[in-house]
């Protein structure tokens, strides 16, 4: 490998005929759009949870007193980490690493949807909660679809 000063990082040396070889392909297309949207939305959730810790629980009828704000702060930290991972994944080229990140997001969203269904066994059904469950299942399916498509186009 040689150093490419234009890019500020190591690059590939030109092949014997003088033609340079193309490097690995970063995440692009639908998967890139999905990862960026996911990262931005998750970052927004982290900020709301940190600044207004009772606001998001209130959307599903949960009253959160100041003595329980620490739970929102923990969730805000997790959301912030997920946002960073989602946005950072757009720079990756390794299919195994991207696949692992997508797999984690799919498990996160499906597990959250399943736990929200369990919550519905003990709480009143709300439109917001049902919509959140549907959105999580759709997002998980979109991640799987987008990742498979990206892998096929490589």
Coordinates of C-alpha atoms in Angstrom, one line a residue:
X1 CA 0.0 0.0 0.0
X2 CA 1.1 3.5 -0.7
X3 CA -0.1 6.8 0.9
X4 CA -2.5 8.8 -1.2
X5 CA -2.1 12.5 -0.2
X6 CA -5.2 13.6 -1.9
X7 CA -7.3 11.3 0.3
X8 CA -5.1 11.6 3.4
X9 CA -5.0 7.8 3.9
X10 CA -3.3 4.7 2.5
X11 CA -4.4 3.8 -1.0
X12 CA -3.7 1.0 -3.4
X13 CA -0.6 1.1 -5.6
X14 CA -1.3 1.3 -9.4
X15 CA -1.2 -2.0 -11.2
X16 CA 1.5 -2.9 -13.6
X17 CA -0.2 -1.2 -16.6
X18 CA -0.4 2.1 -14.8
X19 CA -4.1 1.8 -14.1
X20 CA -5.1 2.2 -10.5
X21 CA -7.4 -0.4 -8.9
X22 CA -10.7 0.5 -7.4
X23 CA -10.9 0.2 -3.7
X24 CA -13.6 -1.5 -1.7
X25 CA -17.1 -0.1 -2.1
X26 CA -18.6 1.8 0.8
X27 CA -22.2 1.4 1.8
X28 CA -24.4 3.2 -0.7
X29 CA -27.9 3.2 -2.2
X30 CA -30.9 2.3 -0.1
X31 CA -28.9 1.0 2.7
X32 CA -26.9 4.3 3.0
X33 CA -30.2 6.3 3.0
X34 CA -31.7 4.0 5.6
X35 CA -28.6 4.1 7.9
X36 CA -28.5 7.9 7.7
X37 CA -32.2 8.3 8.4
X38 CA -32.0 5.8 11.2
X39 CA -29.0 7.7 12.7
X40 CA -30.6 11.1 12.5
X41 CA -33.9 9.9 14.0
X42 CA -32.1 8.0 16.7
X43 CA -30.0 11.0 17.5
X44 CA -33.1 13.1 17.8
X45 CA -34.6 10.6 20.2
X46 CA -31.4 10.7 22.3
X47 CA -31.6 14.5 22.5
X48 CA -35.2 14.5 23.5
X49 CA -34.7 11.8 26.1
X50 CA -31.8 13.8 27.6
X51 CA -33.4 17.2 27.5
X52 CA -37.1 16.3 28.2
X53 CA -36.9 12.9 29.9
X54 CA -40.6 12.5 30.4
X55 CA -41.7 13.5 26.9
X56 CA -41.3 10.3 25.0
X57 CA -42.8 8.1 27.8
X58 CA -45.8 10.5 27.9
X59 CA -46.6 9.7 24.3
X60 CA -47.7 6.3 25.3
X61 CA -49.4 7.4 28.6
X62 CA -46.5 6.7 31.0
X63 CA -46.1 9.4 33.6
X64 CA -42.4 9.6 34.5
X65 CA -41.6 11.5 37.6
X66 CA -38.2 13.2 38.2
X67 CA -37.2 10.3 40.4
X68 CA -37.3 8.1 37.3
X69 CA -35.5 10.4 34.9
X70 CA -32.3 8.3 35.2
X71 CA -34.0 5.6 33.1
X72 CA -34.5 8.1 30.3
X73 CA -30.9 9.2 30.6
X74 CA -29.7 5.6 30.3
X75 CA -31.9 5.1 27.2
X76 CA -30.6 8.4 25.8
X77 CA -27.1 7.2 26.1
X78 CA -28.0 3.9 24.3
X79 CA -29.8 5.8 21.6
X80 CA -26.8 8.1 21.1
X81 CA -24.5 5.1 20.7
X82 CA -26.9 3.5 18.2
X83 CA -27.1 6.8 16.3
X84 CA -23.3 6.9 16.1
X85 CA -23.1 3.3 14.9
X86 CA -25.8 3.9 12.3
X87 CA -24.1 7.0 10.9
X88 CA -20.6 5.5 11.1
X89 CA -21.7 2.3 9.3
X90 CA -22.1 4.4 6.1
X91 CA -18.3 4.7 5.9
X92 CA -17.7 1.0 6.1
X93 CA -16.7 -1.3 3.2
X94 CA -16.5 -4.7 5.0
X95 CA -19.6 -6.7 4.2
X96 CA -19.3 -8.7 7.4
X97 CA -19.1 -5.6 9.6
X98 CA -22.0 -4.0 7.8
X99 CA -24.0 -7.3 8.2
X100 CA -23.3 -7.4 11.9
X101 CA -24.4 -3.8 12.4
X102 CA -27.6 -4.4 10.4
X103 CA -28.2 -7.6 12.3
X104 CA -27.9 -5.8 15.6
X105 CA -30.4 -3.1 14.4
X106 CA -32.8 -5.8 13.3
X107 CA -32.6 -7.6 16.6
X108 CA -32.9 -4.3 18.5
X109 CA -36.1 -3.2 16.6
X110 CA -37.8 -6.6 16.7
X111 CA -37.0 -7.2 20.3
X112 CA -38.3 -3.8 21.2
X113 CA -41.5 -4.5 19.2
X114 CA -41.9 -7.8 21.0
X115 CA -41.4 -6.2 24.4
X116 CA -44.0 -3.5 23.5
X117 CA -46.4 -6.3 22.7
X118 CA -45.8 -7.8 26.1
X119 CA -46.4 -4.3 27.6
X120 CA -49.8 -4.3 25.9
X121 CA -50.8 -7.3 28.0
X122 CA -50.8 -5.1 31.0
X123 CA -51.5 -1.6 29.7
X124 CA -54.2 0.0 27.6
X125 CA -53.7 -0.1 23.8
X126 CA -52.8 3.2 22.3
X127 CA -52.6 4.2 18.7
X128 CA -49.0 5.5 19.3
X129 CA -47.9 2.2 20.8
X130 CA -49.4 0.2 17.9
X131 CA -47.8 2.6 15.4
X132 CA -44.4 2.3 17.1
X133 CA -44.6 -1.5 16.9
X134 CA -45.5 -1.4 13.2
X135 CA -42.7 1.1 12.5
X136 CA -40.2 -1.1 14.2
X137 CA -41.2 -4.2 12.3
X138 CA -41.1 -2.3 9.0
X139 CA -37.7 -0.7 9.8
X140 CA -36.3 -4.2 10.6
X141 CA -37.6 -5.6 7.3
X142 CA -36.2 -2.5 5.4
X143 CA -32.8 -3.1 7.0
X144 CA -32.8 -6.8 5.9
X145 CA -34.0 -5.9 2.4
X146 CA -31.5 -3.0 1.9
X147 CA -28.6 -5.0 3.2
X148 CA -29.3 -8.0 0.9
X149 CA -29.7 -5.6 -2.0
X150 CA -26.3 -3.9 -1.2
X151 CA -24.6 -7.3 -0.9
X152 CA -26.0 -8.4 -4.3
X153 CA -24.9 -5.2 -6.0
X154 CA -21.3 -5.5 -4.7

